[in-house]
Amino acid sequence: MGMENPVYLDHNATTAVRPEARDAVALALAVTGNPSSVHGSGRTARRLVEDARDAVAALVGAEPACVVFTSGGTEANDLALRGVAKRARNLCSAVEHDSVLSVMDAIVEIPVDGDGVVDLDALEALLAGEDTPALVSVMLANNETGVLQPVAEVAALAHEHGALVHCDAVQAAGKMAIDFRALGCDLMSLSAHKIGGPPGVGALVVADDLALIPLLRGGGQERGRRAGTENVPGIAGFAAAARAALESLSDFARLGRWRDRIEDRLGQHASSRVFGFGAPRLANTSCLTMPGVEAETQVIQFDLAGIAVSAGAACSSGKVEPSRVLAAMGVDANEAATAIRVSLGWNTTEDDADKFVEAWIQVHGQADVHAQAYAGAHAA
Ligand code: PLP
């Protein structure tokens, strides 16, 4: 225990940069050349970008030409929603990331069940109800709970009704096998820093025949779909992380065993509840309660014990607000306020998982003491 060697269990916020990615960034930084320049230096940079396109495409089973590099998952989501020819309606699952839900002024929420899985009957009713063209956006894996969505079914249903489908696969990529073609979606968002690449780079995968209206105009980079000199070091780092993640996908299952053990032990120790437990989930994520202890208190206590976890979605700059995701799942606000997210990553060890359990029991024990003291002080 101690701050010198913190146990980092917040990999869904951002994960450790893989050594392969670090090396690739450094190598690319040593290349002087704009990929659009025709001279040899430019061609070297161009080669880095095109090799990276192959690697990122391979991670999700897409054609390289479908990959449009962006500045991250947020831009990919924005480009997906704004980049398709104007749709009369945007149907988004109620548990989407803010970078999806905030893009359009008017969105229609697709409800989810108690485990956070989209209600396909409700989606069908929404699609059948009106004749106007829609864009359906449903994520592959949720950032807070790890719950997986039936994206292939969503896509089939949406296409029957002439809708386009966008899938935010930012959290799923590198943690499970993904086949863009088999899922049948038209657009898919990815982000490098969630798979061990550098922050500030991502991609939107766009189906072959889909025209995209660029958000950023200027040079004709990314085949006219995203202007701006390419972030060559970032893109090269993204690619190296994608290759490493794809090669080690099977290792991710191991994290599932440790995650399950954490949940078992906490469930036995106290009545900790795990959100999304009844649904298929990412192997690395657990959103769980410590009864009676506010999430912020837990995060601070864990931090003091040298363990990094998060209270709800950390993407909103450290501001802790009630989780919209848990609310959409019908979780009582008081219970949701006691939920933290534990997310394991490619460099998590079994010892890290065990240390978390020990710390949890300790924090929980102290909470009991505080609660008793509080109750005693307030007794009549
Ligand atoms: N989508 C999901 C599901 C996420 O979890 C995140 C980041 O937390 C994003 C999109 C945004 O990605 P980025 O941080 O690359 O902008």
Tab-separated table of C-alpha atoms and ligand atoms in Angstrom:
chain	number	residue	atom	x	y	z
A	1	MET	CA	0.000	0.000	0.000
A	2	GLY	CA	1.116	3.629	-0.343
A	3	MET	CA	1.306	6.303	-2.960
A	4	GLU	CA	4.645	5.161	-4.432
A	5	ASN	CA	3.003	2.240	-6.113
A	6	PRO	CA	-0.648	3.057	-6.666
A	7	VAL	CA	-3.033	0.381	-7.806
A	8	TYR	CA	-4.708	1.863	-10.860
A	9	LEU	CA	-8.216	0.500	-11.361
A	10	ASP	CA	-9.676	3.271	-13.498
A	11	HIS	CA	-8.841	1.942	-16.951
A	12	ASN	CA	-12.195	2.935	-18.448
A	13	ALA	CA	-11.278	6.579	-17.777
A	14	THR	CA	-7.954	6.105	-19.514
A	15	THR	CA	-5.608	3.169	-19.597
A	16	ALA	CA	-1.820	2.932	-19.328
A	17	VAL	CA	-0.003	3.635	-22.575
A	18	ARG	CA	1.352	0.352	-23.913
A	19	PRO	CA	5.141	0.242	-24.402
A	20	GLU	CA	4.607	-0.533	-28.093
A	21	ALA	CA	2.552	2.653	-28.436
A	22	ARG	CA	5.115	4.748	-26.586
A	23	ASP	CA	7.851	3.490	-28.916
A	24	ALA	CA	5.740	4.085	-32.013
A	25	VAL	CA	4.976	7.674	-30.940
A	26	ALA	CA	8.674	8.331	-30.347
A	27	LEU	CA	9.641	6.871	-33.722
A	28	ALA	CA	6.966	8.885	-35.520
A	29	LEU	CA	8.058	12.085	-33.769
A	30	ALA	CA	11.479	11.531	-35.291
A	31	VAL	CA	9.951	11.626	-38.771
A	32	THR	CA	9.812	15.086	-40.311
A	33	GLY	CA	7.257	15.170	-43.044
A	34	ASN	CA	3.698	16.068	-43.841
A	35	PRO	CA	1.799	13.052	-45.184
A	36	SER	CA	0.430	15.295	-47.956
A	37	SER	CA	3.891	16.229	-49.239
A	38	VAL	CA	5.082	14.341	-52.275
A	39	HIS	CA	8.771	14.206	-51.347
A	40	GLY	CA	10.385	11.256	-49.632
A	41	SER	CA	9.910	12.636	-46.109
A	42	GLY	CA	6.239	13.190	-46.794
A	43	ARG	CA	5.925	9.687	-48.206
A	44	THR	CA	7.510	8.243	-45.043
A	45	ALA	CA	4.902	10.027	-42.918
A	46	ARG	CA	2.158	8.899	-45.314
A	47	ARG	CA	3.316	5.300	-44.937
A	48	LEU	CA	3.012	5.559	-41.146
A	49	VAL	CA	-0.554	6.829	-41.486
A	50	GLU	CA	-1.587	4.171	-43.999
A	51	ASP	CA	0.008	1.332	-42.014
A	52	ALA	CA	-1.865	2.655	-39.004
A	53	ARG	CA	-5.109	2.659	-40.959
A	54	ASP	CA	-4.594	-1.053	-41.675
A	55	ALA	CA	-3.970	-1.814	-37.991
A	56	VAL	CA	-6.972	0.137	-36.701
A	57	ALA	CA	-9.213	-1.407	-39.363
A	58	ALA	CA	-7.974	-4.889	-38.385
A	59	LEU	CA	-8.884	-4.285	-34.735
A	60	VAL	CA	-12.562	-4.058	-35.706
A	61	GLY	CA	-12.691	-6.156	-38.901
A	62	ALA	CA	-13.213	-3.214	-41.241
A	63	GLU	CA	-11.668	-2.192	-44.551
A	64	PRO	CA	-8.812	0.302	-44.079
A	65	ALA	CA	-10.507	2.759	-46.448
A	66	CYS	CA	-13.404	2.973	-43.982
A	67	VAL	CA	-11.200	4.427	-41.207
A	68	VAL	CA	-11.242	8.210	-40.724
A	69	PHE	CA	-8.765	9.407	-38.095
A	70	THR	CA	-10.081	11.979	-35.617
A	71	SER	CA	-8.921	13.704	-32.433
A	72	GLY	CA	-10.588	11.059	-30.264
A	73	GLY	CA	-13.834	9.355	-29.381
A	74	THR	CA	-15.682	12.613	-28.779
A	75	GLU	CA	-14.926	13.919	-32.258
A	76	ALA	CA	-15.751	10.538	-33.792
A	77	ASN	CA	-19.169	10.583	-32.110
A	78	ASP	CA	-19.775	14.162	-33.182
A	79	LEU	CA	-18.747	13.430	-36.769
A	80	ALA	CA	-20.978	10.361	-36.848
A	81	LEU	CA	-24.087	12.195	-35.709
A	82	ARG	CA	-23.575	15.395	-37.660
A	83	GLY	CA	-21.798	13.872	-40.625
A	84	VAL	CA	-24.650	11.862	-42.092
A	85	ALA	CA	-27.158	13.609	-44.331
A	86	LYS	CA	-29.649	15.297	-42.036
A	87	ARG	CA	-31.916	12.819	-40.309
A	88	ALA	CA	-35.309	13.823	-39.072
A	89	ARG	CA	-34.796	11.882	-35.858
A	90	ASN	CA	-31.884	10.788	-33.701
A	91	LEU	CA	-32.684	7.790	-31.539
A	92	CYS	CA	-30.030	7.208	-28.870
A	93	SER	CA	-29.989	4.699	-26.046
A	94	ALA	CA	-30.580	6.323	-22.663
A	95	VAL	CA	-27.147	5.129	-21.476
A	96	GLU	CA	-25.008	6.677	-24.227
A	97	HIS	CA	-21.949	8.734	-23.369
A	98	ASP	CA	-22.453	12.505	-23.097
A	99	SER	CA	-20.458	12.969	-26.293
A	100	VAL	CA	-23.348	11.258	-28.118
A	101	LEU	CA	-26.278	12.625	-26.140
A	102	SER	CA	-25.050	16.228	-26.318
A	103	VAL	CA	-24.504	16.477	-30.072
A	104	MET	CA	-28.052	17.053	-31.235
A	105	ASP	CA	-30.608	19.421	-29.744
A	106	ALA	CA	-33.403	16.927	-30.051
A	107	ILE	CA	-32.858	13.272	-29.401
A	108	VAL	CA	-35.293	10.520	-28.650
A	109	GLU	CA	-34.071	8.189	-25.917
A	110	ILE	CA	-34.369	4.457	-26.370
A	111	PRO	CA	-35.144	3.068	-22.902
A	112	VAL	CA	-33.054	0.359	-21.233
A	113	ASP	CA	-34.040	-2.415	-18.841
A	114	GLY	CA	-32.921	-2.804	-15.211
A	115	ASP	CA	-29.582	-4.220	-16.364
A	116	GLY	CA	-29.013	-1.324	-18.760
A	117	VAL	CA	-29.704	-3.235	-21.981
A	118	VAL	CA	-31.659	-1.425	-24.708
A	119	ASP	CA	-35.271	-2.433	-25.043
A	120	LEU	CA	-35.539	-3.765	-28.605
A	121	ASP	CA	-39.352	-3.730	-28.547
A	122	ALA	CA	-39.300	-0.070	-27.571
A	123	LEU	CA	-36.808	0.624	-30.373
A	124	GLU	CA	-39.026	-1.172	-32.865
A	125	ALA	CA	-42.048	0.845	-31.732
A	126	LEU	CA	-40.061	4.091	-32.072
A	127	LEU	CA	-38.887	3.134	-35.548
A	128	ALA	CA	-42.286	1.922	-36.722
A	129	GLY	CA	-44.105	4.926	-35.285
A	130	GLU	CA	-42.879	7.394	-37.866
A	131	ASP	CA	-41.894	7.365	-41.464
A	132	THR	CA	-39.055	9.886	-41.261
A	133	PRO	CA	-35.406	8.810	-41.679
A	134	ALA	CA	-33.622	8.153	-38.417
A	135	LEU	CA	-30.115	7.682	-37.090
A	136	VAL	CA	-29.919	5.139	-34.290
A	137	SER	CA	-26.955	5.392	-31.918
A	138	VAL	CA	-26.308	2.517	-29.529
A	139	MET	CA	-22.966	1.874	-27.846
A	140	LEU	CA	-21.290	-1.519	-27.814
A	141	ALA	CA	-20.199	-1.389	-24.151
A	142	ASN	CA	-21.134	1.065	-21.453
A	143	ASN	CA	-18.344	3.040	-19.796
A	144	GLU	CA	-19.874	2.944	-16.302
A	145	THR	CA	-21.238	-0.608	-16.062
A	146	GLY	CA	-19.484	-2.453	-18.895
A	147	VAL	CA	-22.898	-3.743	-20.040
A	148	LEU	CA	-22.904	-4.865	-23.684
A	149	GLN	CA	-25.664	-3.931	-26.076
A	150	PRO	CA	-27.184	-6.209	-28.741
A	151	VAL	CA	-25.805	-4.002	-31.522
A	152	ALA	CA	-26.270	-6.572	-34.326
A	153	GLU	CA	-29.986	-6.860	-33.467
A	154	VAL	CA	-30.285	-3.090	-33.184
A	155	ALA	CA	-28.672	-2.689	-36.624
A	156	ALA	CA	-30.889	-5.303	-38.265
A	157	LEU	CA	-34.007	-3.698	-36.815
A	158	ALA	CA	-32.920	-0.190	-37.727
A	159	HIS	CA	-32.082	-1.156	-41.298
A	160	GLU	CA	-35.495	-2.802	-41.742
A	161	HIS	CA	-36.893	0.645	-41.074
A	162	GLY	CA	-34.454	2.490	-43.321
A	163	ALA	CA	-32.462	3.975	-40.433
A	164	LEU	CA	-28.697	4.344	-40.205
A	165	VAL	CA	-26.815	2.930	-37.228
A	166	HIS	CA	-23.932	4.406	-35.276
A	167	CYS	CA	-22.129	2.423	-32.594
A	168	ASP	CA	-19.855	4.007	-29.997
A	169	ALA	CA	-17.327	1.203	-29.525
A	170	VAL	CA	-14.874	3.363	-27.552
A	171	GLN	CA	-15.048	1.176	-24.433
A	172	ALA	CA	-15.453	-2.164	-26.197
A	173	ALA	CA	-12.489	-1.898	-28.563
A	174	GLY	CA	-9.452	-3.832	-27.436
A	175	LYS	CA	-11.472	-5.531	-24.698
A	176	MET	CA	-13.487	-7.927	-26.876
A	177	ALA	CA	-13.498	-9.146	-30.481
A	178	ILE	CA	-15.346	-6.712	-32.756
A	179	ASP	CA	-16.476	-7.333	-36.314
A	180	PHE	CA	-17.714	-4.119	-37.899
A	181	ARG	CA	-19.162	-5.960	-40.900
A	182	ALA	CA	-20.905	-8.669	-38.879
A	183	LEU	CA	-22.409	-6.111	-36.489
A	184	GLY	CA	-23.838	-4.375	-39.531
A	185	CYS	CA	-23.517	-0.826	-38.288
A	186	ASP	CA	-22.853	2.077	-40.623
A	187	LEU	CA	-20.589	4.076	-38.316
A	188	MET	CA	-18.374	3.116	-35.368
A	189	SER	CA	-16.371	5.336	-32.988
A	190	LEU	CA	-13.006	4.396	-31.499
A	191	SER	CA	-10.538	6.108	-29.176
A	192	ALA	CA	-6.827	5.352	-28.787
A	193	HIS	CA	-6.389	6.209	-25.105
A	194	LYS	CA	-8.871	3.544	-24.039
A	195	ILE	CA	-6.811	0.767	-25.638
A	196	GLY	CA	-3.309	1.763	-24.560
A	197	GLY	CA	-2.601	4.398	-27.179
A	198	PRO	CA	-2.029	8.118	-26.593
A	199	PRO	CA	-4.892	10.510	-25.800
A	200	GLY	CA	-6.179	12.906	-28.439
A	201	VAL	CA	-6.546	10.467	-31.308
A	202	GLY	CA	-9.371	8.217	-32.408
A	203	ALA	CA	-11.252	7.110	-35.472
A	204	LEU	CA	-14.642	6.945	-37.032
A	205	VAL	CA	-15.200	3.817	-39.099
A	206	VAL	CA	-17.594	4.600	-41.946
A	207	ALA	CA	-19.276	1.949	-44.122
A	208	ASP	CA	-18.030	1.953	-47.731
A	209	ASP	CA	-21.032	3.440	-49.436
A	210	LEU	CA	-21.886	6.094	-46.850
A	211	ALA	CA	-21.195	9.708	-47.771
A	212	LEU	CA	-19.951	11.781	-44.861
A	213	ILE	CA	-20.247	15.542	-44.498
A	214	PRO	CA	-17.003	16.733	-42.854
A	215	LEU	CA	-17.065	18.780	-39.666
A	216	LEU	CA	-13.604	20.160	-40.388
A	217	ARG	CA	-13.036	21.577	-43.847
A	218	GLY	CA	-9.895	22.759	-45.525
A	219	GLY	CA	-7.342	20.363	-46.936
A	220	GLY	CA	-8.647	17.171	-48.440
A	221	GLN	CA	-7.126	14.902	-45.783
A	222	GLU	CA	-8.834	11.629	-44.883
A	223	ARG	CA	-10.358	11.565	-48.376
A	224	GLY	CA	-12.182	14.799	-47.724
A	225	ARG	CA	-13.877	13.493	-44.587
A	226	ARG	CA	-11.704	15.238	-41.959
A	227	ALA	CA	-9.423	18.114	-42.870
A	228	GLY	CA	-6.235	18.978	-40.998
A	229	THR	CA	-2.665	17.709	-41.085
A	230	GLU	CA	-2.749	14.244	-39.627
A	231	ASN	CA	-1.542	13.679	-36.041
A	232	VAL	CA	1.098	11.253	-37.283
A	233	PRO	CA	2.662	10.374	-33.876
A	234	GLY	CA	-0.757	9.934	-32.300
A	235	ILE	CA	-1.995	7.840	-35.198
A	236	ALA	CA	1.141	5.676	-35.127
A	237	GLY	CA	0.714	5.177	-31.368
A	238	PHE	CA	-2.951	4.309	-31.845
A	239	ALA	CA	-1.978	1.675	-34.416
A	240	ALA	CA	0.679	0.107	-32.199
A	241	ALA	CA	-1.833	-0.086	-29.352
A	242	ALA	CA	-4.440	-1.589	-31.703
A	243	ARG	CA	-2.012	-4.301	-32.815
A	244	ALA	CA	-0.988	-5.089	-29.231
A	245	ALA	CA	-4.598	-5.099	-28.049
A	246	LEU	CA	-5.691	-7.420	-30.858
A	247	GLU	CA	-2.834	-9.830	-30.150
A	248	SER	CA	-3.644	-9.965	-26.458
A	249	LEU	CA	-7.455	-10.035	-26.624
A	250	SER	CA	-7.546	-13.464	-25.028
A	251	ASP	CA	-5.697	-12.062	-21.976
A	252	PHE	CA	-8.672	-9.876	-21.308
A	253	ALA	CA	-10.756	-12.904	-20.283
A	254	ARG	CA	-8.332	-13.365	-17.364
A	255	LEU	CA	-9.398	-9.967	-16.048
A	256	GLY	CA	-12.942	-11.296	-15.985
A	257	ARG	CA	-11.939	-13.980	-13.496
A	258	TRP	CA	-10.397	-11.401	-11.168
A	259	ARG	CA	-13.322	-9.043	-11.596
A	260	ASP	CA	-15.736	-11.880	-10.752
A	261	ARG	CA	-13.704	-12.756	-7.684
A	262	ILE	CA	-13.840	-9.158	-6.489
A	263	GLU	CA	-17.613	-9.145	-6.888
A	264	ASP	CA	-18.004	-12.537	-5.157
A	265	ARG	CA	-15.900	-11.532	-2.182
A	266	LEU	CA	-17.573	-8.172	-1.704
A	267	GLY	CA	-20.997	-9.735	-2.096
A	268	GLN	CA	-20.136	-12.213	0.639
A	269	HIS	CA	-18.648	-9.592	2.904
A	270	ALA	CA	-21.458	-7.070	2.710
A	271	SER	CA	-24.523	-6.644	0.567
A	272	SER	CA	-22.678	-4.909	-2.235
A	273	ARG	CA	-24.794	-4.710	-5.366
A	274	VAL	CA	-23.356	-4.936	-8.851
A	275	PHE	CA	-25.167	-2.979	-11.559
A	276	GLY	CA	-25.759	-4.731	-14.864
A	277	PHE	CA	-24.935	-8.086	-13.250
A	278	GLY	CA	-27.664	-9.907	-15.164
A	279	ALA	CA	-26.442	-8.779	-18.575
A	280	PRO	CA	-23.381	-9.676	-20.647
A	281	ARG	CA	-20.610	-7.285	-19.620
A	282	LEU	CA	-17.053	-6.346	-20.498
A	283	ALA	CA	-14.651	-8.570	-18.548
A	284	ASN	CA	-12.867	-5.649	-16.896
A	285	THR	CA	-15.647	-3.491	-15.455
A	286	SER	CA	-17.628	-3.540	-12.243
A	287	CYS	CA	-19.999	-0.866	-11.043
A	288	LEU	CA	-20.701	-1.709	-7.430
A	289	THR	CA	-22.137	-0.200	-4.287
A	290	MET	CA	-20.747	0.068	-0.777
A	291	PRO	CA	-23.975	0.309	1.200
A	292	GLY	CA	-24.209	3.496	3.229
A	293	VAL	CA	-21.008	5.124	1.926
A	294	GLU	CA	-21.117	7.929	-0.627
A	295	ALA	CA	-19.086	7.318	-3.751
A	296	GLU	CA	-16.975	10.458	-3.278
A	297	THR	CA	-16.030	9.348	0.240
A	298	GLN	CA	-15.049	5.966	-1.131
A	299	VAL	CA	-12.942	7.452	-3.914
A	300	ILE	CA	-11.029	9.565	-1.376
A	301	GLN	CA	-10.596	6.658	1.041
A	302	PHE	CA	-9.371	4.386	-1.752
A	303	ASP	CA	-7.032	7.107	-2.954
A	304	LEU	CA	-5.558	7.381	0.546
A	305	ALA	CA	-5.068	3.622	0.438
A	306	GLY	CA	-3.210	3.994	-2.879
A	307	ILE	CA	-6.007	2.738	-5.115
A	308	ALA	CA	-7.493	4.707	-8.018
A	309	VAL	CA	-11.154	4.085	-8.785
A	310	SER	CA	-13.882	6.422	-9.939
A	311	ALA	CA	-17.331	7.544	-8.900
A	312	GLY	CA	-19.552	7.260	-11.948
A	313	ALA	CA	-18.303	8.680	-15.227
A	314	ALA	CA	-15.011	10.522	-14.731
A	315	CYS	CA	-15.163	12.090	-18.176
A	316	SER	CA	-16.963	15.163	-16.857
A	317	SER	CA	-13.867	16.759	-15.299
A	318	GLY	CA	-14.035	15.464	-11.762
A	319	LYS	CA	-17.551	16.759	-11.207
A	320	VAL	CA	-19.611	14.081	-9.554
A	321	GLU	CA	-23.233	14.203	-10.557
A	322	PRO	CA	-25.843	11.499	-10.103
A	323	SER	CA	-25.229	8.841	-12.719
A	324	ARG	CA	-27.591	9.264	-15.643
A	325	VAL	CA	-26.807	5.690	-16.653
A	326	LEU	CA	-27.900	4.244	-13.319
A	327	ALA	CA	-30.977	6.474	-13.280
A	328	ALA	CA	-31.954	5.159	-16.732
A	329	MET	CA	-31.652	1.646	-15.275
A	330	GLY	CA	-34.182	2.597	-12.620
A	331	VAL	CA	-31.667	2.612	-9.752
A	332	ASP	CA	-32.752	4.602	-6.713
A	333	ALA	CA	-30.739	7.860	-6.459
A	334	ASN	CA	-29.555	7.132	-2.897
A	335	GLU	CA	-28.249	3.728	-3.876
A	336	ALA	CA	-26.675	5.099	-7.073
A	337	ALA	CA	-24.812	7.633	-4.917
A	338	THR	CA	-22.936	4.741	-3.268
A	339	ALA	CA	-21.713	3.204	-6.552
A	340	ILE	CA	-18.145	3.292	-7.735
A	341	ARG	CA	-16.654	1.997	-10.952
A	342	VAL	CA	-13.737	-0.376	-10.807
A	343	SER	CA	-12.133	-1.009	-14.181
A	344	LEU	CA	-9.208	-3.364	-14.694
A	345	GLY	CA	-6.796	-3.039	-17.602
A	346	TRP	CA	-4.162	-4.735	-19.699
A	347	ASN	CA	-1.466	-4.253	-17.015
A	348	THR	CA	-3.601	-5.082	-13.947
A	349	THR	CA	-2.249	-7.909	-11.817
A	350	GLU	CA	-4.012	-10.435	-9.610
A	351	ASP	CA	-2.355	-8.725	-6.660
A	352	ASP	CA	-4.004	-5.407	-7.654
A	353	ALA	CA	-7.411	-7.080	-7.557
A	354	ASP	CA	-6.670	-8.596	-4.132
A	355	LYS	CA	-5.445	-5.256	-2.775
A	356	PHE	CA	-8.675	-3.645	-3.887
A	357	VAL	CA	-10.733	-6.223	-1.970
A	358	GLU	CA	-8.638	-5.698	1.179
A	359	ALA	CA	-9.003	-1.930	0.901
A	360	TRP	CA	-12.730	-2.204	0.246
A	361	ILE	CA	-13.222	-4.245	3.416
A	362	GLN	CA	-11.143	-1.740	5.372
A	363	VAL	CA	-13.009	1.308	4.011
A	364	HIS	CA	-16.310	-0.428	4.626
A	365	GLY	CA	-15.290	-1.235	8.207
A	366	GLN	CA	-14.345	2.378	8.882
A	367	ALA	CA	-17.627	3.475	7.398
A	368	ASP	CA	-19.444	1.331	9.951
A	369	VAL	CA	-17.490	3.017	12.749
A	370	HIS	CA	-18.337	6.455	11.368
A	371	ALA	CA	-21.958	5.522	10.924
A	372	GLN	CA	-22.195	4.226	14.508
A	373	ALA	CA	-20.494	7.332	15.881
A	374	TYR	CA	-22.876	9.458	13.875
A	375	ALA	CA	-25.899	7.491	15.065
A	376	GLY	CA	-24.644	7.674	18.668
A	377	ALA	CA	-24.102	11.430	18.513
A	378	HIS	CA	-27.590	11.885	17.172
A	379	ALA	CA	-29.331	9.558	19.620
A	380	ALA	CA	-31.935	11.305	21.747
B	1	PLP	N1	-17.539	7.229	-25.658
B	1	PLP	C1	-17.387	6.524	-24.524
B	1	PLP	C2	-18.286	5.366	-24.258
B	1	PLP	C3	-16.413	6.894	-23.596
B	1	PLP	O1	-16.280	6.205	-22.463
B	1	PLP	C4	-15.594	8.021	-23.869
B	1	PLP	C5	-14.586	8.495	-22.880
B	1	PLP	O2	-14.714	8.294	-21.709
B	1	PLP	C6	-15.781	8.712	-25.073
B	1	PLP	C7	-16.759	8.283	-25.935
B	1	PLP	C8	-14.938	9.907	-25.435
B	1	PLP	O3	-13.689	9.527	-25.941
B	1	PLP	P1	-12.441	10.555	-25.914
B	1	PLP	O4	-11.999	10.652	-24.505
B	1	PLP	O5	-11.413	9.905	-26.808
B	1	PLP	O6	-12.936	11.832	-26.489
